[in-house]
């Protein structure tokens, strides 16, 4: 009777994997996993991080004591509302140069980023801003005002109360 020694191999025994092959397979799996993660990340890139608001209309209550020519900036909004004898109007406070938020001053607006200066009607007094500030569409709603940040109107457009 014939017995097998522990060192002998049968033809049916699987071939032992060499260290080189094991490392090669490991690196292949790691490369595949890295590509999968990279693909997953790339698929996420084109999406906007912030969803666009479905409406750009803002309801604003003007203070009763708002003096003529004094801007009222609703908290968290890039607009300034004014009331004078002819009505109410709104001017966007987004700078037409690179989009910084301009700050109201005594005579108009000033951009803190590159120093553009705008007159009270939004026209450019000093660049580099290439265009005047946009006037926004305003409509009355009871005692409040609805300002549409997405709708520009010609400069000088006012709404009566
Ligand atoms: S962003 Fe206003 S001057 Fe540049």
PDB file of C-alpha atoms and ligand atoms in Angstrom:
ATOM      1  CA  UNK A   1       0.000   0.000   0.000  1.00  0.00           C
ATOM      2  CA  UNK A   2       1.202   3.416  -0.924  1.00  0.00           C
ATOM      3  CA  UNK A   3       0.949   6.413   1.434  1.00  0.00           C
ATOM      4  CA  UNK A   4       1.418  10.070   0.588  1.00  0.00           C
ATOM      5  CA  UNK A   5       3.936  12.081   2.388  1.00  0.00           C
ATOM      6  CA  UNK A   6       2.844  15.565   3.553  1.00  0.00           C
ATOM      7  CA  UNK A   7       5.197  17.223   1.035  1.00  0.00           C
ATOM      8  CA  UNK A   8       3.839  15.429  -1.977  1.00  0.00           C
ATOM      9  CA  UNK A   9       1.177  17.101  -4.131  1.00  0.00           C
ATOM     10  CA  UNK A  10      -1.568  15.581  -6.081  1.00  0.00           C
ATOM     11  CA  UNK A  11      -2.510  16.829  -9.520  1.00  0.00           C
ATOM     12  CA  UNK A  12      -5.867  17.785  -8.018  1.00  0.00           C
ATOM     13  CA  UNK A  13      -4.427  19.998  -5.294  1.00  0.00           C
ATOM     14  CA  UNK A  14      -4.631  23.733  -6.127  1.00  0.00           C
ATOM     15  CA  UNK A  15      -1.416  25.425  -6.994  1.00  0.00           C
ATOM     16  CA  UNK A  16      -0.068  27.409  -4.066  1.00  0.00           C
ATOM     17  CA  UNK A  17      -0.169  31.178  -4.658  1.00  0.00           C
ATOM     18  CA  UNK A  18       3.170  32.811  -4.627  1.00  0.00           C
ATOM     19  CA  UNK A  19       3.744  35.958  -2.614  1.00  0.00           C
ATOM     20  CA  UNK A  20       4.243  37.906  -5.839  1.00  0.00           C
ATOM     21  CA  UNK A  21       0.873  36.785  -7.205  1.00  0.00           C
ATOM     22  CA  UNK A  22      -0.856  37.553  -3.906  1.00  0.00           C
ATOM     23  CA  UNK A  23       0.546  41.095  -3.892  1.00  0.00           C
ATOM     24  CA  UNK A  24      -0.415  41.519  -7.546  1.00  0.00           C
ATOM     25  CA  UNK A  25      -3.990  40.460  -6.861  1.00  0.00           C
ATOM     26  CA  UNK A  26      -4.173  42.731  -3.815  1.00  0.00           C
ATOM     27  CA  UNK A  27      -2.996  45.740  -5.788  1.00  0.00           C
ATOM     28  CA  UNK A  28      -5.479  44.918  -8.540  1.00  0.00           C
ATOM     29  CA  UNK A  29      -8.345  44.883  -6.036  1.00  0.00           C
ATOM     30  CA  UNK A  30      -7.138  48.124  -4.447  1.00  0.00           C
ATOM     31  CA  UNK A  31      -6.927  49.793  -7.868  1.00  0.00           C
ATOM     32  CA  UNK A  32     -10.455  48.653  -8.681  1.00  0.00           C
ATOM     33  CA  UNK A  33     -11.789  49.950  -5.369  1.00  0.00           C
ATOM     34  CA  UNK A  34     -10.017  53.301  -5.884  1.00  0.00           C
ATOM     35  CA  UNK A  35     -11.491  53.675  -9.365  1.00  0.00           C
ATOM     36  CA  UNK A  36     -14.935  52.869  -8.007  1.00  0.00           C
ATOM     37  CA  UNK A  37     -14.623  55.549  -5.314  1.00  0.00           C
ATOM     38  CA  UNK A  38     -13.280  58.043  -7.857  1.00  0.00           C
ATOM     39  CA  UNK A  39     -16.201  57.327 -10.173  1.00  0.00           C
ATOM     40  CA  UNK A  40     -18.656  57.763  -7.316  1.00  0.00           C
ATOM     41  CA  UNK A  41     -17.056  61.092  -6.427  1.00  0.00           C
ATOM     42  CA  UNK A  42     -17.042  62.251 -10.050  1.00  0.00           C
ATOM     43  CA  UNK A  43     -20.734  61.497 -10.366  1.00  0.00           C
ATOM     44  CA  UNK A  44     -21.420  63.733  -7.401  1.00  0.00           C
ATOM     45  CA  UNK A  45     -19.390  66.701  -8.703  1.00  0.00           C
ATOM     46  CA  UNK A  46     -21.717  68.210 -11.313  1.00  0.00           C
ATOM     47  CA  UNK A  47     -24.609  68.602  -8.915  1.00  0.00           C
ATOM     48  CA  UNK A  48     -25.126  71.948  -7.220  1.00  0.00           C
ATOM     49  CA  UNK A  49     -24.431  71.927  -3.514  1.00  0.00           C
ATOM     50  CA  UNK A  50     -27.321  74.323  -2.908  1.00  0.00           C
ATOM     51  CA  UNK A  51     -30.658  73.936  -4.568  1.00  0.00           C
ATOM     52  CA  UNK A  52     -31.952  76.940  -6.400  1.00  0.00           C
ATOM     53  CA  UNK A  53     -34.842  78.606  -4.650  1.00  0.00           C
ATOM     54  CA  UNK A  54     -38.076  78.102  -6.611  1.00  0.00           C
ATOM     55  CA  UNK A  55     -39.117  81.676  -5.937  1.00  0.00           C
ATOM     56  CA  UNK A  56     -37.109  84.850  -5.741  1.00  0.00           C
ATOM     57  CA  UNK A  57     -40.026  86.913  -4.490  1.00  0.00           C
ATOM     58  CA  UNK A  58     -39.595  88.485  -1.092  1.00  0.00           C
ATOM     59  CA  UNK A  59     -42.298  90.052   1.040  1.00  0.00           C
ATOM     60  CA  UNK A  60     -41.027  93.213   2.712  1.00  0.00           C
ATOM     61  CA  UNK A  61     -42.657  95.455   5.319  1.00  0.00           C
ATOM     62  CA  UNK A  62     -41.233  98.944   5.142  1.00  0.00           C
ATOM     63  CA  UNK A  63     -40.899 100.758   8.446  1.00  0.00           C
ATOM     64  CA  UNK A  64     -43.471 103.544   8.799  1.00  0.00           C
ATOM     65  CA  UNK A  65     -40.723 105.946   9.768  1.00  0.00           C
ATOM     66  CA  UNK A  66     -38.499 105.260   6.772  1.00  0.00           C
ATOM     67  CA  UNK A  67     -37.229 108.655   5.647  1.00  0.00           C
ATOM     68  CA  UNK A  68     -37.205 109.617   1.984  1.00  0.00           C
ATOM     69  CA  UNK A  69     -33.957 108.549   0.311  1.00  0.00           C
ATOM     70  CA  UNK A  70     -32.985 106.275   3.183  1.00  0.00           C
ATOM     71  CA  UNK A  71     -32.355 102.677   2.131  1.00  0.00           C
ATOM     72  CA  UNK A  72     -34.081  99.817   3.883  1.00  0.00           C
ATOM     73  CA  UNK A  73     -32.170  96.542   3.513  1.00  0.00           C
ATOM     74  CA  UNK A  74     -34.247  93.505   4.514  1.00  0.00           C
ATOM     75  CA  UNK A  75     -32.141  91.194   6.717  1.00  0.00           C
ATOM     76  CA  UNK A  76     -30.271  88.604   4.699  1.00  0.00           C
ATOM     77  CA  UNK A  77     -31.319  90.049   1.343  1.00  0.00           C
ATOM     78  CA  UNK A  78     -29.265  91.667  -1.411  1.00  0.00           C
ATOM     79  CA  UNK A  79     -31.562  94.591  -2.075  1.00  0.00           C
ATOM     80  CA  UNK A  80     -32.314  98.060  -0.804  1.00  0.00           C
ATOM     81  CA  UNK A  81     -35.806  99.540  -0.826  1.00  0.00           C
ATOM     82  CA  UNK A  82     -36.517 103.247  -0.929  1.00  0.00           C
ATOM     83  CA  UNK A  83     -39.644 105.298  -0.453  1.00  0.00           C
ATOM     84  CA  UNK A  84     -40.068 108.808  -1.784  1.00  0.00           C
ATOM     85  CA  UNK A  85     -42.917 111.065  -2.863  1.00  0.00           C
ATOM     86  CA  UNK A  86     -43.395 109.166  -6.111  1.00  0.00           C
ATOM     87  CA  UNK A  87     -43.527 105.684  -4.635  1.00  0.00           C
ATOM     88  CA  UNK A  88     -41.405 102.720  -3.675  1.00  0.00           C
ATOM     89  CA  UNK A  89     -38.547 101.151  -5.592  1.00  0.00           C
ATOM     90  CA  UNK A  90     -35.903  98.494  -4.997  1.00  0.00           C
ATOM     91  CA  UNK A  91     -32.307  98.329  -6.152  1.00  0.00           C
ATOM     92  CA  UNK A  92     -30.234  95.165  -6.129  1.00  0.00           C
ATOM     93  CA  UNK A  93     -27.142  95.399  -3.946  1.00  0.00           C
ATOM     94  CA  UNK A  94     -25.231  92.819  -5.986  1.00  0.00           C
ATOM     95  CA  UNK A  95     -22.240  94.530  -7.556  1.00  0.00           C
ATOM     96  CA  UNK A  96     -22.141  94.250 -11.327  1.00  0.00           C
ATOM     97  CA  UNK A  97     -18.382  93.749 -11.291  1.00  0.00           C
ATOM     98  CA  UNK A  98     -17.877  90.405  -9.555  1.00  0.00           C
ATOM     99  CA  UNK A  99     -20.968  90.042  -7.425  1.00  0.00           C
ATOM    100  CA  UNK A 100     -19.981  91.381  -4.021  1.00  0.00           C
ATOM    101  CA  UNK A 101     -22.719  92.944  -1.923  1.00  0.00           C
ATOM    102  CA  UNK A 102     -22.483  96.716  -2.030  1.00  0.00           C
ATOM    103  CA  UNK A 103     -23.081  98.775   1.087  1.00  0.00           C
ATOM    104  CA  UNK A 104     -25.409 101.750   1.209  1.00  0.00           C
ATOM    105  CA  UNK A 105     -23.684 105.067   1.865  1.00  0.00           C
ATOM    106  CA  UNK A 106     -24.930 108.599   2.301  1.00  0.00           C
ATOM    107  CA  UNK A 107     -24.859 109.256  -1.433  1.00  0.00           C
ATOM    108  CA  UNK A 108     -25.480 105.814  -2.891  1.00  0.00           C
ATOM    109  CA  UNK A 109     -23.595 102.554  -2.657  1.00  0.00           C
ATOM    110  CA  UNK A 110     -20.003 101.441  -2.340  1.00  0.00           C
ATOM    111  CA  UNK A 111     -18.561  98.043  -3.084  1.00  0.00           C
ATOM    112  CA  UNK A 112     -16.151  96.789  -0.406  1.00  0.00           C
ATOM    113  CA  UNK A 113     -14.379  94.419  -2.777  1.00  0.00           C
ATOM    114  CA  UNK A 114     -12.794  96.605  -5.466  1.00  0.00           C
ATOM    115  CA  UNK A 115     -14.080 100.040  -4.616  1.00  0.00           C
ATOM    116  CA  UNK A 116     -16.814 100.649  -7.176  1.00  0.00           C
ATOM    117  CA  UNK A 117     -19.080 103.509  -6.263  1.00  0.00           C
ATOM    118  CA  UNK A 118     -22.693 103.813  -7.342  1.00  0.00           C
ATOM    119  CA  UNK A 119     -25.001 106.805  -7.126  1.00  0.00           C
ATOM    120  CA  UNK A 120     -28.293 106.595  -5.257  1.00  0.00           C
ATOM    121  CA  UNK A 121     -30.048 105.555  -8.485  1.00  0.00           C
ATOM    122  CA  UNK A 122     -27.567 102.690  -8.988  1.00  0.00           C
ATOM    123  CA  UNK A 123     -25.605 104.306 -11.821  1.00  0.00           C
ATOM    124  CA  UNK A 124     -21.846 103.793 -11.795  1.00  0.00           C
ATOM    125  CA  UNK A 125     -19.865 106.741 -10.440  1.00  0.00           C
ATOM    126  CA  UNK A 126     -16.529 104.939 -10.272  1.00  0.00           C
ATOM    127  CA  UNK A 127     -15.498 101.561 -11.681  1.00  0.00           C
ATOM    128  CA  UNK A 128     -14.481  98.877 -12.147  1.00  0.00           C
ATOM    129  CA  UNK A 129     -18.178  97.962 -12.137  1.00  0.00           C
ATOM    130  CA  UNK A 130     -19.208  97.880 -15.801  1.00  0.00           C
ATOM    131  CA  UNK A 131     -22.945  98.390 -15.351  1.00  0.00           C
ATOM    132  CA  UNK A 132     -25.334 100.112 -12.974  1.00  0.00           C
ATOM    133  CA  UNK A 133     -27.049  98.226 -10.170  1.00  0.00           C
ATOM    134  CA  UNK A 134     -30.259  96.508 -11.256  1.00  0.00           C
ATOM    135  CA  UNK A 135     -33.627  97.882 -10.316  1.00  0.00           C
ATOM    136  CA  UNK A 136     -35.945  95.134  -9.141  1.00  0.00           C
ATOM    137  CA  UNK A 137     -39.621  94.643  -9.799  1.00  0.00           C
ATOM    138  CA  UNK A 138     -41.774  95.755  -6.874  1.00  0.00           C
ATOM    139  CA  UNK A 139     -45.500  95.227  -6.425  1.00  0.00           C
ATOM    140  CA  UNK A 140     -47.867  96.190  -3.622  1.00  0.00           C
ATOM    141  CA  UNK A 141     -49.511  93.529  -1.486  1.00  0.00           C
ATOM    142  CA  UNK A 142     -51.698  95.073   1.185  1.00  0.00           C
ATOM    143  CA  UNK A 143     -49.425  97.000   3.509  1.00  0.00           C
ATOM    144  CA  UNK A 144     -46.390  95.031   2.328  1.00  0.00           C
ATOM    145  CA  UNK A 145     -44.292  95.044  -0.794  1.00  0.00           C
ATOM    146  CA  UNK A 146     -43.313  92.093  -2.950  1.00  0.00           C
ATOM    147  CA  UNK A 147     -39.857  92.376  -4.483  1.00  0.00           C
ATOM    148  CA  UNK A 148     -38.909  89.936  -7.228  1.00  0.00           C
ATOM    149  CA  UNK A 149     -35.135  89.488  -7.109  1.00  0.00           C
ATOM    150  CA  UNK A 150     -35.208  87.680 -10.453  1.00  0.00           C
ATOM    151  CA  UNK A 151     -37.053  90.410 -12.374  1.00  0.00           C
ATOM    152  CA  UNK A 152     -35.226  93.561 -13.383  1.00  0.00           C
ATOM    153  CA  UNK A 153     -37.110  96.674 -14.423  1.00  0.00           C
ATOM    154  CA  UNK A 154     -35.864  99.851 -16.114  1.00  0.00           C
ATOM    155  CA  UNK A 155     -34.160 102.294 -13.769  1.00  0.00           C
ATOM    156  CA  UNK A 156     -36.617 104.823 -12.409  1.00  0.00           C
ATOM    157  CA  UNK A 157     -39.550 102.404 -12.218  1.00  0.00           C
ATOM    158  CA  UNK A 158     -41.497 103.096  -9.049  1.00  0.00           C
ATOM    159  CA  UNK A 159     -44.703 101.702  -7.598  1.00  0.00           C
ATOM    160  CA  UNK A 160     -47.229 103.869  -5.834  1.00  0.00           C
ATOM    161  CA  UNK A 161     -48.771 102.745  -2.608  1.00  0.00           C
TER     162      UNK A 161
HETATM  163  S1  LIG B   1     -17.127  93.197  -6.970  1.00  0.00           S
HETATM  164 FE1  LIG B   1     -17.708  95.214  -6.686  1.00  0.00          FE
HETATM  165  S2  LIG B   1     -16.099  96.341  -7.483  1.00  0.00           S
HETATM  166 FE2  LIG B   1     -15.506  94.309  -7.768  1.00  0.00          FE
END
